[in-house]
XYZ file of C-alpha atoms in Angstrom:
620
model
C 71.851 173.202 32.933
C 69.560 175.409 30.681
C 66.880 176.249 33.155
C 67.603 175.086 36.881
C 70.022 176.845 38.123
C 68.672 179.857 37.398
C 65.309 179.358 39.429
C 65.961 180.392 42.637
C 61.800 181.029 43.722
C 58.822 179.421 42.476
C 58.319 183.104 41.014
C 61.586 182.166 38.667
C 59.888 178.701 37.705
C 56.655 180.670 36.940
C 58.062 183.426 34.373
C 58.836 180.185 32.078
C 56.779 178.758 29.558
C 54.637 175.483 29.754
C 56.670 174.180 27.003
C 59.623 174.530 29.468
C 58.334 172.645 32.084
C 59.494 169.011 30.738
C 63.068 170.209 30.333
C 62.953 172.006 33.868
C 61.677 168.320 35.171
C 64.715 166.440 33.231
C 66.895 168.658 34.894
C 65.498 167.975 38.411
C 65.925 164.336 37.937
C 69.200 164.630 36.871
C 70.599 167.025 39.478
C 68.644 165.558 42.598
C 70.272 161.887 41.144
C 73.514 162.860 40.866
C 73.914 164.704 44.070
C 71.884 162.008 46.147
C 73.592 159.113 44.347
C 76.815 161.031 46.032
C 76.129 161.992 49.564
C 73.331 159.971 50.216
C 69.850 160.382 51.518
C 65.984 159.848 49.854
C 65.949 159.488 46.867
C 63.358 157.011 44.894
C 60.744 159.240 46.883
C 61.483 162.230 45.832
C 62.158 160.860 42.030
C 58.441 160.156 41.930
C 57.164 163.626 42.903
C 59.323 165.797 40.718
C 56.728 166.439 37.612
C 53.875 166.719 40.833
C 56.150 169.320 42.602
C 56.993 171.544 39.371
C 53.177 171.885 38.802
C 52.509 172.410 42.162
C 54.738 175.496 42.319
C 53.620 176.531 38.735
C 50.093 176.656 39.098
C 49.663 177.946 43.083
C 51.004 181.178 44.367
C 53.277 179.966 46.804
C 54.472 180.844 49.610
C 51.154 182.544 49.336
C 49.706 179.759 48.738
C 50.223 176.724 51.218
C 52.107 173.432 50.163
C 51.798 171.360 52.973
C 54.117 168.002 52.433
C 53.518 164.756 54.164
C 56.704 163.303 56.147
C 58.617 165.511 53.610
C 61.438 163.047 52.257
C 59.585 163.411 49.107
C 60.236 167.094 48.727
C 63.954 167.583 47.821
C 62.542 168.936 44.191
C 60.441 171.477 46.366
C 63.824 172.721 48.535
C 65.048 172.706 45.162
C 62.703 174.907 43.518
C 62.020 177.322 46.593
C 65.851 178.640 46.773
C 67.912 175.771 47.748
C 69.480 174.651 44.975
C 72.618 175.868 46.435
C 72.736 174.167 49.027
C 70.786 170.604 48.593
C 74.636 169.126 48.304
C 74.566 170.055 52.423
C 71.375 167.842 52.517
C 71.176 165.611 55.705
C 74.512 166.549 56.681
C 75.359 168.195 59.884
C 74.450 171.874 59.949
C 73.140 171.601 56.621
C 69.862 171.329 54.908
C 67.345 168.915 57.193
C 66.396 165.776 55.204
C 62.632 166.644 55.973
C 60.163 169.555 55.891
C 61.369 172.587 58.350
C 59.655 175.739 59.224
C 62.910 177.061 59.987
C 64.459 176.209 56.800
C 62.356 178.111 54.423
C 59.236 180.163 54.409
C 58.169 177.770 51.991
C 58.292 174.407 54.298
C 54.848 175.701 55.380
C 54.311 172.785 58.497
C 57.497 170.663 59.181
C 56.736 166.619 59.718
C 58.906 163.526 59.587
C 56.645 161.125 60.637
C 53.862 160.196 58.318
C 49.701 160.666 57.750
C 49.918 164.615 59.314
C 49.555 166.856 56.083
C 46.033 166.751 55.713
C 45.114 167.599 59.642
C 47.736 170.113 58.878
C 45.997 171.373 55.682
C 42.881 171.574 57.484
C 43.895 173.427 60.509
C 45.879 176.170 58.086
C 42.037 176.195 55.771
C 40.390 177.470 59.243
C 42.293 179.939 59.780
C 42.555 181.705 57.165
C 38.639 181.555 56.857
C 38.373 182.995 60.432
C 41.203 185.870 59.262
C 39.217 186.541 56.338
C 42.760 185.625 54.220
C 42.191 184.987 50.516
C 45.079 181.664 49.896
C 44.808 178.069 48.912
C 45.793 175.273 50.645
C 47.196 172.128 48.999
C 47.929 168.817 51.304
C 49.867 166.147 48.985
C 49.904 162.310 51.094
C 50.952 159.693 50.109
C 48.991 156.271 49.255
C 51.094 154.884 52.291
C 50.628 157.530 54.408
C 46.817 157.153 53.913
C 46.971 154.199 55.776
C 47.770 155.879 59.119
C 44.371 157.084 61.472
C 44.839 160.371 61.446
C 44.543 161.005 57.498
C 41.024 158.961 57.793
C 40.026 161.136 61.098
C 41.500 164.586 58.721
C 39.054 163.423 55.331
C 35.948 162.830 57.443
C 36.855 166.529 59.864
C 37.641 167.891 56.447
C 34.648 166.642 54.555
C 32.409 167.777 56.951
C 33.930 171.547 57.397
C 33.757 172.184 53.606
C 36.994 174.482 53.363
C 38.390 175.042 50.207
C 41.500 172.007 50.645
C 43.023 170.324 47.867
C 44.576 166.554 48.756
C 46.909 165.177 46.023
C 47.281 161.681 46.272
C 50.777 160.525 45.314
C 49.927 156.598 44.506
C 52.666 154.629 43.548
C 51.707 151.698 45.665
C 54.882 152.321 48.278
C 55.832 153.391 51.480
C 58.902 152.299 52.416
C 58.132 148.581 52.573
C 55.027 148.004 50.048
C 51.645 149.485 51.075
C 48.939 146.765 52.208
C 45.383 147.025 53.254
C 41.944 147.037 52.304
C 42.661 151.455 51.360
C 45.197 150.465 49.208
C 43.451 147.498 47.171
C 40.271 150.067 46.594
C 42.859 152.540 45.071
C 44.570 149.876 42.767
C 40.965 148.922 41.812
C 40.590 152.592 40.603
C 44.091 152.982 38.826
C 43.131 149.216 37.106
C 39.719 149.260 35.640
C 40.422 148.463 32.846
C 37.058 149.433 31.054
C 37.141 152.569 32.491
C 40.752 153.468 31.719
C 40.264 152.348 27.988
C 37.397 154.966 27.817
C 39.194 157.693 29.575
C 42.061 157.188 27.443
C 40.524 157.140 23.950
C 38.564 160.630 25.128
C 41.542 161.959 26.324
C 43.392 161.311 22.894
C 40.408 162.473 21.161
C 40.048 165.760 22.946
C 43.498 166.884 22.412
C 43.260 166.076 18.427
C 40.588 168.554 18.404
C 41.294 172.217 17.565
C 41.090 174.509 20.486
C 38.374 176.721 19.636
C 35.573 173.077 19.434
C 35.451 173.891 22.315
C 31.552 172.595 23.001
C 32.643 169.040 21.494
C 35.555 169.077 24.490
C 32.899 170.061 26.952
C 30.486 167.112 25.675
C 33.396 164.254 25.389
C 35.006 165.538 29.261
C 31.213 164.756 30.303
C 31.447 161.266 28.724
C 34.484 160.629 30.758
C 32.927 162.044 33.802
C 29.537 159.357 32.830
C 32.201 156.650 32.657
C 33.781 157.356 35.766
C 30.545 157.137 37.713
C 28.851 154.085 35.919
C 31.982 152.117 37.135
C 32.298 153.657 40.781
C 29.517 155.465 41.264
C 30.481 156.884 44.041
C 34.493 156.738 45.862
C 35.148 156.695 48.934
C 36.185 160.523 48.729
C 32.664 161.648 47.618
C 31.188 160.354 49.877
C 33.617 161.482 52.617
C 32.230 165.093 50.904
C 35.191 165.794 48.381
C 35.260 166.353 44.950
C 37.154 163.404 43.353
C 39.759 163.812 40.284
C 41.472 161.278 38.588
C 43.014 159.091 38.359
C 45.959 161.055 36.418
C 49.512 160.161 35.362
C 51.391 162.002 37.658
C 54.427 161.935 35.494
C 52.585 163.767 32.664
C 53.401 167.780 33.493
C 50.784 168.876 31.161
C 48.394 167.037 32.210
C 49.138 167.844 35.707
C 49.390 171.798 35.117
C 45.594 171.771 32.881
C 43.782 170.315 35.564
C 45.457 172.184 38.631
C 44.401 174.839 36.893
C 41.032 173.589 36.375
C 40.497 172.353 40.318
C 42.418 174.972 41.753
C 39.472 177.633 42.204
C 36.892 175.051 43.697
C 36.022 176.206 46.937
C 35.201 173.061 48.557
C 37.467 169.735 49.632
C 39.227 167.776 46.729
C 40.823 164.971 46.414
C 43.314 164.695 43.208
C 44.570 161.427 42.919
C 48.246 160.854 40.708
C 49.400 158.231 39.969
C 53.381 157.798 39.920
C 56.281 155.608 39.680
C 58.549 155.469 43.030
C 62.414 156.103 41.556
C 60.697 157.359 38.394
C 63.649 158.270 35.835
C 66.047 155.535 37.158
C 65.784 152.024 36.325
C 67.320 150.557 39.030
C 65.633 152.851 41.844
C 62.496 151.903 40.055
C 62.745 148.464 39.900
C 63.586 147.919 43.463
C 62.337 151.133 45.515
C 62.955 150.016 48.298
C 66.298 149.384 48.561
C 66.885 153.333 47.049
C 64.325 154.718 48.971
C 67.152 155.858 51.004
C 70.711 155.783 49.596
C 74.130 156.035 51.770
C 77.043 158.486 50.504
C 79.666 156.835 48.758
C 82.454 155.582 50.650
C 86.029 153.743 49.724
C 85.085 150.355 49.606
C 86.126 147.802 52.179
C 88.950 145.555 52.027
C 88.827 142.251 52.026
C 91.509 142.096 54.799
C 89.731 144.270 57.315
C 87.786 142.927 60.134
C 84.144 141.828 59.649
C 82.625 145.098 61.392
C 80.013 143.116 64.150
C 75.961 143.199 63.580
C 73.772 146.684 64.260
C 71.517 145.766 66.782
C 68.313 145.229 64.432
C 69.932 142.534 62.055
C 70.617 141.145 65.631
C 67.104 141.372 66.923
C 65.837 140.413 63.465
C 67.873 137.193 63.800
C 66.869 135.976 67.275
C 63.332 137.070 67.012
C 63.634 134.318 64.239
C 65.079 131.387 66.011
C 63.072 132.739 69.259
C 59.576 131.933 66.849
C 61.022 128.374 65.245
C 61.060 127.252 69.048
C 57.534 128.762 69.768
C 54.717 128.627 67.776
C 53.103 131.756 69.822
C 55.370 133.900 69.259
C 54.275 137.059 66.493
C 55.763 139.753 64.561
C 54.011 142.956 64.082
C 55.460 146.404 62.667
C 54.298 150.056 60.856
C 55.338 149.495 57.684
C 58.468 149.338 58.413
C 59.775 145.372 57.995
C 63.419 146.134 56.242
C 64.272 149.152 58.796
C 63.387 146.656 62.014
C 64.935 143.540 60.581
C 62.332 141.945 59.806
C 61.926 140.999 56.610
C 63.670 137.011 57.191
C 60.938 136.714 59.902
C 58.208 137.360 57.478
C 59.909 135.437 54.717
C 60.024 132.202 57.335
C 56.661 132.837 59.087
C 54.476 134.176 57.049
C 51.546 133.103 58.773
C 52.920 135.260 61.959
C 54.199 137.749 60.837
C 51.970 141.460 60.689
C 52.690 144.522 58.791
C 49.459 146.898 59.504
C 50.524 149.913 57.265
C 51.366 153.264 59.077
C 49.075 152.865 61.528
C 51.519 152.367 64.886
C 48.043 153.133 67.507
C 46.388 150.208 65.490
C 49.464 147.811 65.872
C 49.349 148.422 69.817
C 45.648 147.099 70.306
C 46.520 144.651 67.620
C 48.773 143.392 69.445
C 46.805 143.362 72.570
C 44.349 141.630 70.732
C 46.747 139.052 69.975
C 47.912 138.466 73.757
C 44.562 137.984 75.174
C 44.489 134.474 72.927
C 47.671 133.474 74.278
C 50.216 134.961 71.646
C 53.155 136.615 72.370
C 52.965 139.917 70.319
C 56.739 141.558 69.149
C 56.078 144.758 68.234
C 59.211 146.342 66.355
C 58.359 150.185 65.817
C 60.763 153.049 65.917
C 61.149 154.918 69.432
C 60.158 157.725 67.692
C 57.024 156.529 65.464
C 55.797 154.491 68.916
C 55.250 157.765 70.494
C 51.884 157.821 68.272
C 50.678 154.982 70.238
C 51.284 156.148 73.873
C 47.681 156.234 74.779
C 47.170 152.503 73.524
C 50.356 151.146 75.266
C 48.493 152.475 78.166
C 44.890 151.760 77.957
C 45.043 148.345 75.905
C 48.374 147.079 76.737
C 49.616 148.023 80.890
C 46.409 148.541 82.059
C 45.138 145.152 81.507
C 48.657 143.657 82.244
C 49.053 141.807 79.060
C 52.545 140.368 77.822
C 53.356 141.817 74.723
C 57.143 143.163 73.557
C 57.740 146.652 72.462
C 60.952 146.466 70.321
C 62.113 149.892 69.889
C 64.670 150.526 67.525
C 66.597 153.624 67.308
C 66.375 154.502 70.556
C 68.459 157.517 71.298
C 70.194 159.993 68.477
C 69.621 158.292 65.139
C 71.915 160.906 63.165
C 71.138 162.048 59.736
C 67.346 162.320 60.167
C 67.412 164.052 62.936
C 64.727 165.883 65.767
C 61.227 164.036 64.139
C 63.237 160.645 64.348
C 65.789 160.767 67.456
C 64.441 158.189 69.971
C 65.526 160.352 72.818
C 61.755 160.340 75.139
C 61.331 156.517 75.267
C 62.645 156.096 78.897
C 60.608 158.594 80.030
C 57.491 158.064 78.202
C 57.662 153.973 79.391
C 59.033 154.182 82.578
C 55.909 156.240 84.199
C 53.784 153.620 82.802
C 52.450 151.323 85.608
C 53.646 147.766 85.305
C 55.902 148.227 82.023
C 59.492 146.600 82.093
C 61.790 149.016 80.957
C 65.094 147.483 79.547
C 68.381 147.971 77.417
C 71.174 145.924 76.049
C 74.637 146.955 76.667
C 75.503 144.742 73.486
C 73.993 142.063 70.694
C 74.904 139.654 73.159
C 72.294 141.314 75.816
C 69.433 141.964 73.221
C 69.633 138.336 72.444
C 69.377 137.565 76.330
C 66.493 140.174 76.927
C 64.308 139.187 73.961
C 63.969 135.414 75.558
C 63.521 136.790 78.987
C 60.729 138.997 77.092
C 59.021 136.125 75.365
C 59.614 134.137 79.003
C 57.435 137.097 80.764
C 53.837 137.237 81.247
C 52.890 139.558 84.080
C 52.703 142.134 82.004
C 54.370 144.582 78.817
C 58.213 144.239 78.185
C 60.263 147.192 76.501
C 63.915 147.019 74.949
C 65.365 149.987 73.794
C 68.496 149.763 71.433
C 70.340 152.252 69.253
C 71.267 152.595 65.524
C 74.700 151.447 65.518
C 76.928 148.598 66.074
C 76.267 145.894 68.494
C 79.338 146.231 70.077
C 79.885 142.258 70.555
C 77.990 139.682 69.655
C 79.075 135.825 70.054
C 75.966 134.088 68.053
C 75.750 131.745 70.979
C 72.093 130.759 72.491
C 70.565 133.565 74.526
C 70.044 133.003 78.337
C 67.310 134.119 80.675
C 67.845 137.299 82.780
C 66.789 137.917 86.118
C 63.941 140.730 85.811
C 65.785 143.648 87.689
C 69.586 142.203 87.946
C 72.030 144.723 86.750
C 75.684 143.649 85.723
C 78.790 145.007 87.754
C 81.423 145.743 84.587
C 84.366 146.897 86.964
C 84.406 147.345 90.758
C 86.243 150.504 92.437
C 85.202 152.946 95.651
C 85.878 156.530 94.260
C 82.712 157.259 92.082
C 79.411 154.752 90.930
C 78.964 155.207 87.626
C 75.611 153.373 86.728
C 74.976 153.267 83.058
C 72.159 152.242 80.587
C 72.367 150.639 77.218
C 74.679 152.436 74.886
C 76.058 153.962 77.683
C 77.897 151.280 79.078
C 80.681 150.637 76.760
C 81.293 153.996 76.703
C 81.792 154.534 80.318
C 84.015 151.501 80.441
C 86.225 153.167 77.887
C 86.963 155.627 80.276
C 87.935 153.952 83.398
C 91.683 153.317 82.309
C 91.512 156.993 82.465
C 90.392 157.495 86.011
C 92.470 155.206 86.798
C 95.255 157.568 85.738
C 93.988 160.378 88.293
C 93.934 157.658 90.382
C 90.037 157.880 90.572
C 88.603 153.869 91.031
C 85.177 153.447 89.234
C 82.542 150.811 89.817
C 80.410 150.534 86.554
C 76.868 148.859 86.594
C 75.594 147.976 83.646
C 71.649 149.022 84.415
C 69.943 146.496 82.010
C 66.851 146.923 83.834
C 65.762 150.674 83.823
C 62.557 149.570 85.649
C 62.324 147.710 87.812
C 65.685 148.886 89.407
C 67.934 146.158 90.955
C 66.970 146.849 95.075
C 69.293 144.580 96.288
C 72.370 146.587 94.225
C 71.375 149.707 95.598
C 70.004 148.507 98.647
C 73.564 147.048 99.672
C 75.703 149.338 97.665
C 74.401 153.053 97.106
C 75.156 154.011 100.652
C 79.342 153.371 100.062
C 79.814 156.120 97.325
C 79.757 159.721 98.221
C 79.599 160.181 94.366
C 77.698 158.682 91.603
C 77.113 159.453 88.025
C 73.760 158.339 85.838
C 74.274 158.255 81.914
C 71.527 157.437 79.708
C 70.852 158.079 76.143
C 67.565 160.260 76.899
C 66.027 163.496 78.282
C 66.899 163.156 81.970
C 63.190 164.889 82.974
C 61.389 161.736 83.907
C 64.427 159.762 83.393
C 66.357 156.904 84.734
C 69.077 159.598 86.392
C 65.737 161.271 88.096
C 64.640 157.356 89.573
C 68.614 156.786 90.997
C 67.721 160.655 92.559
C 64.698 160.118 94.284
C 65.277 156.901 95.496
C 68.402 158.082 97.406
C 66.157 160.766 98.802
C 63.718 158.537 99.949
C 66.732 156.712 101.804
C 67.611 159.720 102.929
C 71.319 159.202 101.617
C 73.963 161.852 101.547
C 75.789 161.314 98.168
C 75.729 163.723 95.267
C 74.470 163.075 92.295
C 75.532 163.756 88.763
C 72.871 163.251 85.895
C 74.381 162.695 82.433
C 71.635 162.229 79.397
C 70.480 164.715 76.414
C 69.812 168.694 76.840
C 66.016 169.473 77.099
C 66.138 171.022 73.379
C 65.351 168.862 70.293
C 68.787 167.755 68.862
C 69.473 168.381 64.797
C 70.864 166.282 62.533
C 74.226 164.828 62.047
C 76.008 162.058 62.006
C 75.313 160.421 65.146
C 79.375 160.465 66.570
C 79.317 164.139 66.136
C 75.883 164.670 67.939
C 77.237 162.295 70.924
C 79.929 164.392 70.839
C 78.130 167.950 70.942
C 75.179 166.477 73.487
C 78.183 165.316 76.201
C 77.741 161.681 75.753
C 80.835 160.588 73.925
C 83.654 158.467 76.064
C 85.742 162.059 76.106
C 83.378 164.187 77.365
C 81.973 161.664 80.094
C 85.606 161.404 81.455
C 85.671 165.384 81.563
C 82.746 165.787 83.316
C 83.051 162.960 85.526
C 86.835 164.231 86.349
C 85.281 168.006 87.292
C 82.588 166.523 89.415
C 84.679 164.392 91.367
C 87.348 167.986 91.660
């Protein structure tokens, strides 16, 4: 490479020319794509932002100035450019570089964020306080079109356009999240980016003012005014001014001349601006940009499959995508909603066959909650497939609009537990906690596909309140495709009897604690496994009849064990004043990096090995 591998700051990238720029971009693309296309990770994301990031870094004094990135899987050119080009081969893999924003990283990853909509409350926080320090920096937030869709970037513009700091927003537009954007916010900015009188004016200026010689100066002045005119005869005002920002654009944000003159231009405004780019997800490859979604994340290259091998059985969310289907051809009442997120639940066939039912609400996972609720009050019954992780931003509306009025709708949570290579900001690891305090809430997971099937009719059966399942990001474990059956609410399963040591287990949990008892067995240790579907309610009449007879038991969940189900077995055998030790088994209380998820099993304790050694040194 002529330029890239030489930039190892932002101060490198700045010592070269503007005429460099284009051929510093072209080598971005190429590097980020062929590493990417090789070990996996984000990449139609980040192939939009690459011109946006060089400028960026050109024009601001960073890490003087402050680049605050929204979720952050668009900002592998940024790691790039601020000293990682080293090591962006390590990217999402375990101990390497973190597939998101990370103030630990880099003294450039200014705030840290894998969920979505937090860069501009970020920006604005950072624009305080360096007014109250009396600091002299600029602040630039870039969010996505997507992202904009979430609350808290609406409740950010109207905090920020009332405090009047110096904040620059960048709006990275191409019309994608991860599934495509919808909403009212994203129809006003395609009405911008498509006027198509107002485009053919600004582009005729625009051609005009760069034919004229430099020093006419006066005549660029006047024609940039004529573009302004046009601008605000078509939208007089946008939404942004009146918010109180200055509004730029819109501006090709593949064009890095374009993008480096009017940086330059905005970058000394001391008062909130919005600059809004427009840009191509995938940009630079033709098959990430004509299907962005499918390369918004790529997996590393593996030897392919033979045709001889065993059909590996369903992940859990092509499972729960496929029931939720044949649950909803047998009941009209039953919905789908999700957070922008339809291929990562499994839910795209479900939309496809039930249009009418089916709700994608943007990034906006408080919203979907009350939606929801909404939806159960007129006698629907309301699946709502969010991430473990993402539902967290609705815990006050699971409470106040969903439990507290007792109505029946179905939190699906996928990847529950350690969800690997994108690591702390998306492990579902608080979920059993976070629901099981909540009054009234069934708290449930599958052992298998088999169960999920099982649980999602009992859910859709269940109207005396809200219904949680909780499932992993992994195989299924089995799955028979036969019709579901109800569940008793409560019933656990007994998976093998013994009298040495209860080991009662939850979800992913299970099959991994029967993998061991062959083991015991050896040390002639007999183990009675339960199979704790129901993490609340418990099953009384199991423990009731049976908790008394073991002078050891075990708890393993996939989850923090403060406020977990380990902590419910505990105090209930206190309350019954029983004698029996107790072992706990879940995750450490520290936030777990990223890795594949095997190996971070393995270093957490909660792989099939490690259970059997600490089981074994309990029992000793």
């Amino acid at each position: 490479m002529k330029y890239l591998n030489n930039i190892k700051s932002p101060e490198d990238l700045r010592s070269h020319s503007k005429e460099d720029l284009t051929i510093i971009c072209d080598e971005l693309r190429e590097y980020i794509v062929s590493t990417i296309s090789e070990i996996g990770g984000h990449l139609a994301p980040t192939l939009g932002t690459i011109e946006l990031t060089t400028a960026l870094h050109y024009v601001y004094n960073t890490p003087k100035d402050k680049l605050i990135w929204d979720t952050g899987h668009q900002a592998y050119a940024h790691k790039v450019l601020t000293g990682r080009f080293d090591s962006l081969p390590t990217i999402r893999k375990y101990k390497g570089l973190s597939g998101f924003l990370k103030r630990t990283e880099s003294e450039y990853d200014v705030f840290g964020a894998g969920h979505a909509s937090t860069s501009i409350s970020a920006g604005l926080g950072i624009a305080c306080a360096r007014d109250l320090d009396n600091e002299d920096f600029k602040v630039v937030s870039i969010i996505g079109d997507g992202a904009l869709s979430g609350g808290l970037a609406f409740e950010a513009l109207n905090n920020a356009g009332h405090l009047k700091k110096q904040l620059l927003v960048v709006v990275n537009d191409n019309d994608m999240s991860i599934s495509p954007n919808i909403g009212a916010f994203r129809n006003y900015l395609v009405k911008i980016t498509t006027n198509k009188s107002y485009n053919y004016i600004r582009s005729t200026i625009g051609k005009l003012i760069l034919r004229l010689p430099k020093n006419f100066r006066f005549i660029q002045s006047l024609l940039k005014k004529a573009e302004s005119s046009a601008k605000n005869f078509f939208f007089p005002t946008t939404i942004f001014e009146d918010l109180g920002f200055r509004y730029f654009g819109p501006v090709d944000g593949h064009n890095i001349n374009e993008l480096v003159n009017i940086l330059d231009n905005i970058k000394n405004l001391d008062t909130p601006v919005v600059l809004h780019t427009i840009t191509k997800k995938g940009k630079g490859l033709d098959y990430a940009e004509s299907d962005p979604i499918k390369y918004h994340g790529v997996k590393e290259r593996k030897e392919p499959v033979s045709a001889n091998q065993t059909k590996e059985v369903p992940i859990f969310q092509n499972i729960f995508g496929d029931t939720s289907c044949n649950l909803a051809k047998s009941n009209k009442n039953i919905v789908a909603i999700t957070a922008a997120m339809r291929e990562g639940t499994g839910l795209v066939n479900f939309a496809n066959d039930f249009p009418d039912r089916y709700f994608d609400v943007g990034i906006a996972e408080a919203h979907a909650v009350t939606f929801a609720g909404g939806l159960a009050v007129n006698g629907k019954i309301p699946i709502v497939a969010i991430y473990s992780t993402f539902l967290q931003r609705a815990y006050d509306q699971i409470i106040h609009d969903i439990a507290l009025q007792k109505l029946p709708v179905i939190f699906c949570l996928d990847r529950s537990g350690l969800v690997g290579e994108d690591g702390a900001t998306h492990h579902g690891v608080l979920d059993i906690a976070y629901m099981r305090c909540i009054q009234g809430m069934i708290v449930t997971a599958p052992r298998d596909g088999n169960e999920l099937q099982d649980l999602l009719l009992t859910a859709t059966n269940y109207s005396s309140g809200p219904f949680s399942i909780r499932y992993p990001k992994e195989s299924s474990i089995n799955f028979d495709n036969k019709d579901p059956n109800l569940i008793e609410i409560g019933s656990w399963e007994i998976m093998t009897t013994g009298q040495d040591v209860l080991i009662l287990a939850v979800g992913s949990m299970v099959s991994r604690s029967t993998d061991i008892v062959e083991r015991l067995k050896e040390k002639n240790i007999q183990a009675e496994v339960i199979n704790c579907r129901f993490i609340k309610p418990m099953d009384l009449e199991y423990l009731n009849n049976n908790l008394s007879r073991f002078s050891k038991i075990v708890t393993i969940e996939e989850g923090v064990l403060d406020g977990g189900f380990g902590e419910g077995i505990a105090a209930w055998s206190s309350d019954k004043n029983l004698k029996n030790e107790i072992l706990n088994i879940g995750l450490p209380n520290d936030f777990v990096d990223h890795g594949p998820r095997n190996i971070l099993l393995e270093e957490v304790g909660l792989d099939s090995s490690s259970l059997y050694e600490k089981i074994i040194q309990f029992i000793k």
